[in-house]
Amino acid sequence: MIVKTDKDREGMRAASKVVKAALDAAAAFIRPGVTTLDIDAVVEEAIRKAGGTPSSKGFHGYPNASCISVNDVVVHGIPSLQTVKSGDIVSVDITVLLNGYQGDAARTFAVGDVAEADLRLIKAAEAAFYAGMEYVKAGNRVGDVSSAIQLYSEINGYGVVRALTGHGIGHNMHEPPEVPNFGKKHAGPVLQNGLCIAVEPMITRGDWRVQVARDGWTTRTVDGSNAAHYENTVIVGSDGPEILTL
């Protein structure tokens, strides 16, 4: 784990502001009839206008500035000519590099007339994140955060994806420790004051199992159930979390 200095934290705050601006731009743009590639273009324009670089573009060959995942795609959907329709739910995951520091966040948006069950799913992903935040405090363990996310999600009837996790973040997009959305209380690494992590519940309306498409990125639920993703970059403090991407 890499504990951040005061200078590092300022850098993380600045990068995270760009992430938020890009998510806000996506939220204002998404509507029936646009393509996921259109959304990606809006995201990239917002990032570059703010002086940032989209970290995902070129990362292990990934082609775009954001991951855009529709309905049963949990994460890593590649923007394309797919048209967004009324009733879809669309997750946008953005990572930004600014002056050597990373920020990372994701939101799931409802498009047009969305089923009530999917609206509840979107809200539950956000609520699961905040259930985890109750335990983001120096001296607690990663497992305390993970178990809180899992407990909230499963009590409310949702599947918790196991194959993908949150992570540390700083100069690099992914740093130690992994932050799963499932686990046992009092287990895992101790959260240290100044540690920066990306916490990101990924939950489904059905089974938690996922499969990766032939493109090597697009990750869908095995049973075809819809999924929601909610993520923020967070600094661990002695009195609790500082959420940077709000």
PDB file of C-alpha atoms in Angstrom:
ATOM      1  CA  MET A   1       0.000   0.000   0.000  1.00  0.00           C
ATOM      2  CA  ILE A   2       1.164   3.490  -0.836  1.00  0.00           C
ATOM      3  CA  VAL A   3       0.150   6.105   1.739  1.00  0.00           C
ATOM      4  CA  LYS A   4      -0.264   9.519   0.125  1.00  0.00           C
ATOM      5  CA  THR A   5       1.535  12.685   1.171  1.00  0.00           C
ATOM      6  CA  ASP A   6      -0.252  16.032   1.403  1.00  0.00           C
ATOM      7  CA  LYS A   7       1.065  16.856  -2.089  1.00  0.00           C
ATOM      8  CA  ASP A   8      -0.236  13.543  -3.408  1.00  0.00           C
ATOM      9  CA  ARG A   9      -3.659  14.187  -1.927  1.00  0.00           C
ATOM     10  CA  GLU A  10      -3.871  17.566  -3.650  1.00  0.00           C
ATOM     11  CA  GLY A  11      -2.986  15.889  -6.923  1.00  0.00           C
ATOM     12  CA  MET A  12      -5.641  13.229  -6.377  1.00  0.00           C
ATOM     13  CA  ARG A  13      -8.246  15.880  -5.592  1.00  0.00           C
ATOM     14  CA  ALA A  14      -7.476  17.758  -8.806  1.00  0.00           C
ATOM     15  CA  ALA A  15      -7.621  14.634 -10.993  1.00  0.00           C
ATOM     16  CA  SER A  16     -10.869  13.586  -9.343  1.00  0.00           C
ATOM     17  CA  LYS A  17     -12.468  16.950 -10.133  1.00  0.00           C
ATOM     18  CA  VAL A  18     -11.825  16.279 -13.808  1.00  0.00           C
ATOM     19  CA  VAL A  19     -13.433  12.848 -13.478  1.00  0.00           C
ATOM     20  CA  LYS A  20     -16.522  14.437 -11.944  1.00  0.00           C
ATOM     21  CA  ALA A  21     -16.701  17.043 -14.713  1.00  0.00           C
ATOM     22  CA  ALA A  22     -16.561  14.306 -17.341  1.00  0.00           C
ATOM     23  CA  LEU A  23     -19.266  12.270 -15.582  1.00  0.00           C
ATOM     24  CA  ASP A  24     -21.439  15.380 -15.363  1.00  0.00           C
ATOM     25  CA  ALA A  25     -20.958  15.943 -19.099  1.00  0.00           C
ATOM     26  CA  ALA A  26     -21.971  12.351 -19.801  1.00  0.00           C
ATOM     27  CA  ALA A  27     -25.029  12.632 -17.540  1.00  0.00           C
ATOM     28  CA  ALA A  28     -26.199  15.762 -19.373  1.00  0.00           C
ATOM     29  CA  PHE A  29     -25.702  14.149 -22.782  1.00  0.00           C
ATOM     30  CA  ILE A  30     -27.085  10.620 -22.401  1.00  0.00           C
ATOM     31  CA  ARG A  31     -30.535  10.211 -23.944  1.00  0.00           C
ATOM     32  CA  PRO A  32     -32.360   7.832 -26.274  1.00  0.00           C
ATOM     33  CA  GLY A  33     -30.889   7.807 -29.767  1.00  0.00           C
ATOM     34  CA  VAL A  34     -27.248   8.565 -28.992  1.00  0.00           C
ATOM     35  CA  THR A  35     -24.591   5.904 -29.437  1.00  0.00           C
ATOM     36  CA  THR A  36     -22.173   4.774 -26.777  1.00  0.00           C
ATOM     37  CA  LEU A  37     -19.416   6.106 -29.044  1.00  0.00           C
ATOM     38  CA  ASP A  38     -21.107   9.526 -28.942  1.00  0.00           C
ATOM     39  CA  ILE A  39     -21.061   9.394 -25.147  1.00  0.00           C
ATOM     40  CA  ASP A  40     -17.395   8.462 -25.162  1.00  0.00           C
ATOM     41  CA  ALA A  41     -16.598  11.446 -27.393  1.00  0.00           C
ATOM     42  CA  VAL A  42     -18.320  13.796 -24.930  1.00  0.00           C
ATOM     43  CA  VAL A  43     -16.353  12.262 -22.056  1.00  0.00           C
ATOM     44  CA  GLU A  44     -13.024  12.599 -23.847  1.00  0.00           C
ATOM     45  CA  GLU A  45     -13.723  16.206 -24.816  1.00  0.00           C
ATOM     46  CA  ALA A  46     -14.520  17.095 -21.185  1.00  0.00           C
ATOM     47  CA  ILE A  47     -11.355  15.399 -19.913  1.00  0.00           C
ATOM     48  CA  ARG A  48      -9.046  17.049 -22.421  1.00  0.00           C
ATOM     49  CA  LYS A  49     -10.704  20.456 -22.023  1.00  0.00           C
ATOM     50  CA  ALA A  50      -9.786  20.289 -18.327  1.00  0.00           C
ATOM     51  CA  GLY A  51      -6.181  19.411 -19.135  1.00  0.00           C
ATOM     52  CA  GLY A  52      -6.432  15.728 -18.303  1.00  0.00           C
ATOM     53  CA  THR A  53      -5.733  12.533 -20.199  1.00  0.00           C
ATOM     54  CA  PRO A  54      -8.166   9.581 -20.337  1.00  0.00           C
ATOM     55  CA  SER A  55      -6.200   6.833 -18.579  1.00  0.00           C
ATOM     56  CA  SER A  56      -8.149   3.977 -20.128  1.00  0.00           C
ATOM     57  CA  LYS A  57      -7.278   4.931 -23.711  1.00  0.00           C
ATOM     58  CA  GLY A  58      -4.460   2.607 -24.721  1.00  0.00           C
ATOM     59  CA  PHE A  59      -4.407   0.817 -21.347  1.00  0.00           C
ATOM     60  CA  HIS A  60      -3.496  -2.775 -22.291  1.00  0.00           C
ATOM     61  CA  GLY A  61      -4.846  -1.940 -25.744  1.00  0.00           C
ATOM     62  CA  TYR A  62      -8.230  -0.602 -24.619  1.00  0.00           C
ATOM     63  CA  PRO A  63      -9.384   1.730 -27.438  1.00  0.00           C
ATOM     64  CA  ASN A  64     -11.511   4.407 -25.792  1.00  0.00           C
ATOM     65  CA  ALA A  65     -11.612   7.208 -23.220  1.00  0.00           C
ATOM     66  CA  SER A  66     -14.274   5.536 -21.077  1.00  0.00           C
ATOM     67  CA  CYS A  67     -15.946   2.200 -20.430  1.00  0.00           C
ATOM     68  CA  ILE A  68     -19.648   2.320 -21.280  1.00  0.00           C
ATOM     69  CA  SER A  69     -21.718  -0.673 -20.221  1.00  0.00           C
ATOM     70  CA  VAL A  70     -25.383  -1.138 -21.136  1.00  0.00           C
ATOM     71  CA  ASN A  71     -27.912  -3.277 -19.237  1.00  0.00           C
ATOM     72  CA  ASP A  72     -26.377  -6.734 -18.611  1.00  0.00           C
ATOM     73  CA  VAL A  73     -22.827  -5.505 -19.259  1.00  0.00           C
ATOM     74  CA  VAL A  74     -21.321  -5.055 -15.800  1.00  0.00           C
ATOM     75  CA  VAL A  75     -18.100  -3.252 -16.748  1.00  0.00           C
ATOM     76  CA  HIS A  76     -15.591  -2.613 -19.556  1.00  0.00           C
ATOM     77  CA  GLY A  77     -18.128  -2.131 -22.325  1.00  0.00           C
ATOM     78  CA  ILE A  78     -16.307  -0.788 -25.400  1.00  0.00           C
ATOM     79  CA  PRO A  79     -18.009   2.287 -26.926  1.00  0.00           C
ATOM     80  CA  SER A  80     -19.478   1.513 -30.332  1.00  0.00           C
ATOM     81  CA  LEU A  81     -22.311   2.382 -32.703  1.00  0.00           C
ATOM     82  CA  GLN A  82     -24.766   0.739 -30.287  1.00  0.00           C
ATOM     83  CA  THR A  83     -27.723   3.097 -29.854  1.00  0.00           C
ATOM     84  CA  VAL A  84     -29.003   3.806 -26.372  1.00  0.00           C
ATOM     85  CA  LYS A  85     -32.753   3.230 -26.035  1.00  0.00           C
ATOM     86  CA  SER A  86     -35.403   4.349 -23.593  1.00  0.00           C
ATOM     87  CA  GLY A  87     -35.483   1.760 -20.818  1.00  0.00           C
ATOM     88  CA  ASP A  88     -31.744   1.104 -20.888  1.00  0.00           C
ATOM     89  CA  ILE A  89     -29.436   1.576 -17.945  1.00  0.00           C
ATOM     90  CA  VAL A  90     -25.971   2.799 -18.902  1.00  0.00           C
ATOM     91  CA  SER A  91     -22.852   2.675 -16.732  1.00  0.00           C
ATOM     92  CA  VAL A  92     -20.022   5.101 -17.492  1.00  0.00           C
ATOM     93  CA  ASP A  93     -16.623   4.409 -15.900  1.00  0.00           C
ATOM     94  CA  ILE A  94     -13.941   7.101 -16.230  1.00  0.00           C
ATOM     95  CA  THR A  95     -10.319   7.279 -15.114  1.00  0.00           C
ATOM     96  CA  VAL A  96      -8.296  10.468 -15.584  1.00  0.00           C
ATOM     97  CA  LEU A  97      -4.580  11.207 -15.369  1.00  0.00           C
ATOM     98  CA  LEU A  98      -3.760  14.808 -14.427  1.00  0.00           C
ATOM     99  CA  ASN A  99      -0.268  15.991 -13.547  1.00  0.00           C
ATOM    100  CA  GLY A 100       0.829  12.485 -12.663  1.00  0.00           C
ATOM    101  CA  TYR A 101      -2.198  11.574 -10.524  1.00  0.00           C
ATOM    102  CA  GLN A 102      -5.239   9.407 -11.209  1.00  0.00           C
ATOM    103  CA  GLY A 103      -8.916   9.807 -10.403  1.00  0.00           C
ATOM    104  CA  ASP A 104     -11.538   7.114 -11.016  1.00  0.00           C
ATOM    105  CA  ALA A 105     -15.328   6.966 -10.745  1.00  0.00           C
ATOM    106  CA  ALA A 106     -18.375   5.337 -12.296  1.00  0.00           C
ATOM    107  CA  ARG A 107     -22.108   5.974 -12.386  1.00  0.00           C
ATOM    108  CA  THR A 108     -25.084   4.084 -13.785  1.00  0.00           C
ATOM    109  CA  PHE A 109     -27.681   6.255 -15.523  1.00  0.00           C
ATOM    110  CA  ALA A 110     -31.330   5.537 -16.291  1.00  0.00           C
ATOM    111  CA  VAL A 111     -32.345   6.395 -19.857  1.00  0.00           C
ATOM    112  CA  GLY A 112     -35.941   7.400 -20.539  1.00  0.00           C
ATOM    113  CA  ASP A 113     -38.696   5.167 -19.183  1.00  0.00           C
ATOM    114  CA  VAL A 114     -36.793   2.642 -17.054  1.00  0.00           C
ATOM    115  CA  ALA A 115     -38.312  -0.304 -15.182  1.00  0.00           C
ATOM    116  CA  GLU A 116     -38.799   0.315 -11.485  1.00  0.00           C
ATOM    117  CA  ALA A 117     -36.682  -2.733 -10.673  1.00  0.00           C
ATOM    118  CA  ASP A 118     -33.753  -1.216 -12.556  1.00  0.00           C
ATOM    119  CA  LEU A 119     -34.174   2.124 -10.821  1.00  0.00           C
ATOM    120  CA  ARG A 120     -34.007   0.300  -7.496  1.00  0.00           C
ATOM    121  CA  LEU A 121     -30.889  -1.531  -8.705  1.00  0.00           C
ATOM    122  CA  ILE A 122     -29.134   1.758  -9.535  1.00  0.00           C
ATOM    123  CA  LYS A 123     -30.015   3.218  -6.148  1.00  0.00           C
ATOM    124  CA  ALA A 124     -28.899   0.041  -4.388  1.00  0.00           C
ATOM    125  CA  ALA A 125     -25.426   0.195  -5.966  1.00  0.00           C
ATOM    126  CA  GLU A 126     -25.000   3.726  -4.628  1.00  0.00           C
ATOM    127  CA  ALA A 127     -26.378   2.768  -1.223  1.00  0.00           C
ATOM    128  CA  ALA A 128     -23.995  -0.213  -1.078  1.00  0.00           C
ATOM    129  CA  PHE A 129     -21.093   2.170  -1.651  1.00  0.00           C
ATOM    130  CA  TYR A 130     -22.191   4.300   1.294  1.00  0.00           C
ATOM    131  CA  ALA A 131     -22.645   1.191   3.452  1.00  0.00           C
ATOM    132  CA  GLY A 132     -18.967   0.529   2.791  1.00  0.00           C
ATOM    133  CA  MET A 133     -18.036   4.126   3.559  1.00  0.00           C
ATOM    134  CA  GLU A 134     -19.171   3.618   7.141  1.00  0.00           C
ATOM    135  CA  TYR A 135     -16.010   1.540   7.601  1.00  0.00           C
ATOM    136  CA  VAL A 136     -13.504   3.590   5.594  1.00  0.00           C
ATOM    137  CA  LYS A 137     -11.459   4.822   8.528  1.00  0.00           C
ATOM    138  CA  ALA A 138      -7.841   4.426   9.516  1.00  0.00           C
ATOM    139  CA  GLY A 139      -7.417   1.331  11.676  1.00  0.00           C
ATOM    140  CA  ASN A 140     -10.269  -0.616  10.122  1.00  0.00           C
ATOM    141  CA  ARG A 141      -9.601  -3.366   7.596  1.00  0.00           C
ATOM    142  CA  VAL A 142     -10.472  -3.777   3.937  1.00  0.00           C
ATOM    143  CA  GLY A 143     -12.725  -6.674   4.893  1.00  0.00           C
ATOM    144  CA  ASP A 144     -14.849  -4.358   7.031  1.00  0.00           C
ATOM    145  CA  VAL A 145     -15.636  -2.282   3.920  1.00  0.00           C
ATOM    146  CA  SER A 146     -16.110  -5.332   1.710  1.00  0.00           C
ATOM    147  CA  SER A 147     -18.435  -7.157   4.094  1.00  0.00           C
ATOM    148  CA  ALA A 148     -20.614  -4.066   4.562  1.00  0.00           C
ATOM    149  CA  ILE A 149     -21.082  -3.737   0.790  1.00  0.00           C
ATOM    150  CA  GLN A 150     -21.909  -7.419   0.457  1.00  0.00           C
ATOM    151  CA  LEU A 151     -24.306  -7.471   3.391  1.00  0.00           C
ATOM    152  CA  TYR A 152     -26.286  -4.461   2.180  1.00  0.00           C
ATOM    153  CA  SER A 153     -26.491  -5.812  -1.373  1.00  0.00           C
ATOM    154  CA  GLU A 154     -27.474  -9.359  -0.515  1.00  0.00           C
ATOM    155  CA  ILE A 155     -30.004  -8.394   2.151  1.00  0.00           C
ATOM    156  CA  ASN A 156     -31.731  -6.389  -0.567  1.00  0.00           C
ATOM    157  CA  GLY A 157     -31.703  -9.315  -2.998  1.00  0.00           C
ATOM    158  CA  TYR A 158     -28.825  -8.402  -5.324  1.00  0.00           C
ATOM    159  CA  GLY A 159     -25.925 -10.446  -6.612  1.00  0.00           C
ATOM    160  CA  VAL A 160     -22.444  -9.166  -5.750  1.00  0.00           C
ATOM    161  CA  VAL A 161     -19.905  -9.609  -8.543  1.00  0.00           C
ATOM    162  CA  ARG A 162     -16.809 -11.476  -7.312  1.00  0.00           C
ATOM    163  CA  ALA A 163     -14.580 -11.405 -10.394  1.00  0.00           C
ATOM    164  CA  LEU A 164     -13.917  -7.653 -10.229  1.00  0.00           C
ATOM    165  CA  THR A 165     -12.848  -5.470  -7.323  1.00  0.00           C
ATOM    166  CA  GLY A 166     -12.032  -1.963  -6.237  1.00  0.00           C
ATOM    167  CA  HIS A 167      -8.392  -1.034  -5.784  1.00  0.00           C
ATOM    168  CA  GLY A 168      -5.816   1.361  -4.511  1.00  0.00           C
ATOM    169  CA  ILE A 169      -5.113   4.344  -6.761  1.00  0.00           C
ATOM    170  CA  GLY A 170      -2.508   7.097  -6.988  1.00  0.00           C
ATOM    171  CA  HIS A 171       0.163   7.653  -9.619  1.00  0.00           C
ATOM    172  CA  ASN A 172      -1.131   4.419 -11.161  1.00  0.00           C
ATOM    173  CA  MET A 173      -4.681   3.463 -12.040  1.00  0.00           C
ATOM    174  CA  HIS A 174      -4.429   0.259 -10.012  1.00  0.00           C
ATOM    175  CA  GLU A 175      -2.360   0.022  -6.834  1.00  0.00           C
ATOM    176  CA  PRO A 176      -2.549  -2.212  -3.743  1.00  0.00           C
ATOM    177  CA  PRO A 177      -4.741  -3.108  -1.993  1.00  0.00           C
ATOM    178  CA  GLU A 178      -7.585  -4.817  -3.804  1.00  0.00           C
ATOM    179  CA  VAL A 179     -10.944  -3.752  -2.342  1.00  0.00           C
ATOM    180  CA  PRO A 180     -13.472  -6.538  -3.006  1.00  0.00           C
ATOM    181  CA  ASN A 181     -17.205  -5.999  -2.713  1.00  0.00           C
ATOM    182  CA  PHE A 182     -17.509  -9.168  -0.644  1.00  0.00           C
ATOM    183  CA  GLY A 183     -15.578 -10.564   2.281  1.00  0.00           C
ATOM    184  CA  LYS A 184     -15.298 -11.011   6.025  1.00  0.00           C
ATOM    185  CA  LYS A 185     -15.183  -8.362   8.723  1.00  0.00           C
ATOM    186  CA  HIS A 186     -11.855  -7.851  10.486  1.00  0.00           C
ATOM    187  CA  ALA A 187      -9.997  -9.445   7.538  1.00  0.00           C
ATOM    188  CA  GLY A 188      -7.580  -8.077   4.986  1.00  0.00           C
ATOM    189  CA  PRO A 189      -5.078  -5.203   5.052  1.00  0.00           C
ATOM    190  CA  VAL A 190      -5.404  -2.427   7.623  1.00  0.00           C
ATOM    191  CA  LEU A 191      -6.599   0.885   6.183  1.00  0.00           C
ATOM    192  CA  GLN A 192      -3.977   3.539   6.817  1.00  0.00           C
ATOM    193  CA  ASN A 193      -4.455   7.272   7.123  1.00  0.00           C
ATOM    194  CA  GLY A 194      -3.726   8.795   3.703  1.00  0.00           C
ATOM    195  CA  LEU A 195      -4.362   5.646   1.680  1.00  0.00           C
ATOM    196  CA  CYS A 196      -6.336   6.365  -1.494  1.00  0.00           C
ATOM    197  CA  ILE A 197      -8.743   3.710  -2.791  1.00  0.00           C
ATOM    198  CA  ALA A 198     -11.398   3.319  -5.452  1.00  0.00           C
ATOM    199  CA  VAL A 199     -14.467   1.658  -3.956  1.00  0.00           C
ATOM    200  CA  GLU A 200     -16.881   0.351  -6.577  1.00  0.00           C
ATOM    201  CA  PRO A 201     -19.863  -1.899  -5.881  1.00  0.00           C
ATOM    202  CA  MET A 202     -20.943  -3.896  -8.950  1.00  0.00           C
ATOM    203  CA  ILE A 203     -24.259  -5.610  -8.315  1.00  0.00           C
ATOM    204  CA  THR A 204     -26.783  -7.524 -10.390  1.00  0.00           C
ATOM    205  CA  ARG A 205     -30.493  -8.250 -10.371  1.00  0.00           C
ATOM    206  CA  GLY A 206     -29.716 -11.934 -10.645  1.00  0.00           C
ATOM    207  CA  ASP A 207     -26.722 -14.235 -10.388  1.00  0.00           C
ATOM    208  CA  TRP A 208     -23.353 -12.693  -9.519  1.00  0.00           C
ATOM    209  CA  ARG A 209     -21.393 -14.723 -12.070  1.00  0.00           C
ATOM    210  CA  VAL A 210     -19.973 -12.932 -15.110  1.00  0.00           C
ATOM    211  CA  GLN A 211     -18.305 -13.830 -18.392  1.00  0.00           C
ATOM    212  CA  VAL A 212     -15.867 -11.897 -20.588  1.00  0.00           C
ATOM    213  CA  ALA A 213     -16.640 -11.555 -24.294  1.00  0.00           C
ATOM    214  CA  ARG A 214     -14.267 -12.465 -27.107  1.00  0.00           C
ATOM    215  CA  ASP A 215     -13.091  -8.851 -27.303  1.00  0.00           C
ATOM    216  CA  GLY A 216     -11.308  -9.484 -23.996  1.00  0.00           C
ATOM    217  CA  TRP A 217     -13.061  -6.592 -22.234  1.00  0.00           C
ATOM    218  CA  THR A 218     -16.857  -6.617 -22.273  1.00  0.00           C
ATOM    219  CA  THR A 219     -17.973  -8.322 -19.053  1.00  0.00           C
ATOM    220  CA  ARG A 220     -21.609  -9.478 -18.884  1.00  0.00           C
ATOM    221  CA  THR A 221     -23.743 -11.290 -16.359  1.00  0.00           C
ATOM    222  CA  VAL A 222     -23.963 -14.985 -17.191  1.00  0.00           C
ATOM    223  CA  ASP A 223     -27.733 -15.055 -16.697  1.00  0.00           C
ATOM    224  CA  GLY A 224     -28.436 -11.869 -18.675  1.00  0.00           C
ATOM    225  CA  SER A 225     -29.641  -9.913 -15.641  1.00  0.00           C
ATOM    226  CA  ASN A 226     -29.009  -6.168 -15.576  1.00  0.00           C
ATOM    227  CA  ALA A 227     -26.164  -4.748 -13.504  1.00  0.00           C
ATOM    228  CA  ALA A 228     -25.277  -1.427 -11.886  1.00  0.00           C
ATOM    229  CA  HIS A 229     -21.899   0.087 -11.003  1.00  0.00           C
ATOM    230  CA  TYR A 230     -21.171   2.934  -8.600  1.00  0.00           C
ATOM    231  CA  GLU A 231     -17.611   4.076  -7.850  1.00  0.00           C
ATOM    232  CA  ASN A 232     -15.706   6.910  -6.221  1.00  0.00           C
ATOM    233  CA  THR A 233     -12.100   7.696  -5.417  1.00  0.00           C
ATOM    234  CA  VAL A 234     -11.692   8.014  -1.654  1.00  0.00           C
ATOM    235  CA  ILE A 235      -8.937   9.089   0.747  1.00  0.00           C
ATOM    236  CA  VAL A 236      -8.878   7.190   4.045  1.00  0.00           C
ATOM    237  CA  GLY A 237      -8.799   9.545   7.030  1.00  0.00           C
ATOM    238  CA  SER A 238      -8.436   9.093  10.758  1.00  0.00           C
ATOM    239  CA  ASP A 239     -12.063  10.186  11.199  1.00  0.00           C
ATOM    240  CA  GLY A 240     -13.537   8.692   8.034  1.00  0.00           C
ATOM    241  CA  PRO A 241     -13.456   8.993   4.236  1.00  0.00           C
ATOM    242  CA  GLU A 242     -12.894  11.984   1.997  1.00  0.00           C
ATOM    243  CA  ILE A 243     -14.813  11.222  -1.210  1.00  0.00           C
ATOM    244  CA  LEU A 244     -13.042  13.007  -4.044  1.00  0.00           C
ATOM    245  CA  THR A 245     -15.227  12.371  -7.090  1.00  0.00           C
ATOM    246  CA  LEU A 246     -18.510  13.865  -5.870  1.00  0.00           C
TER     247      LEU A 246
END
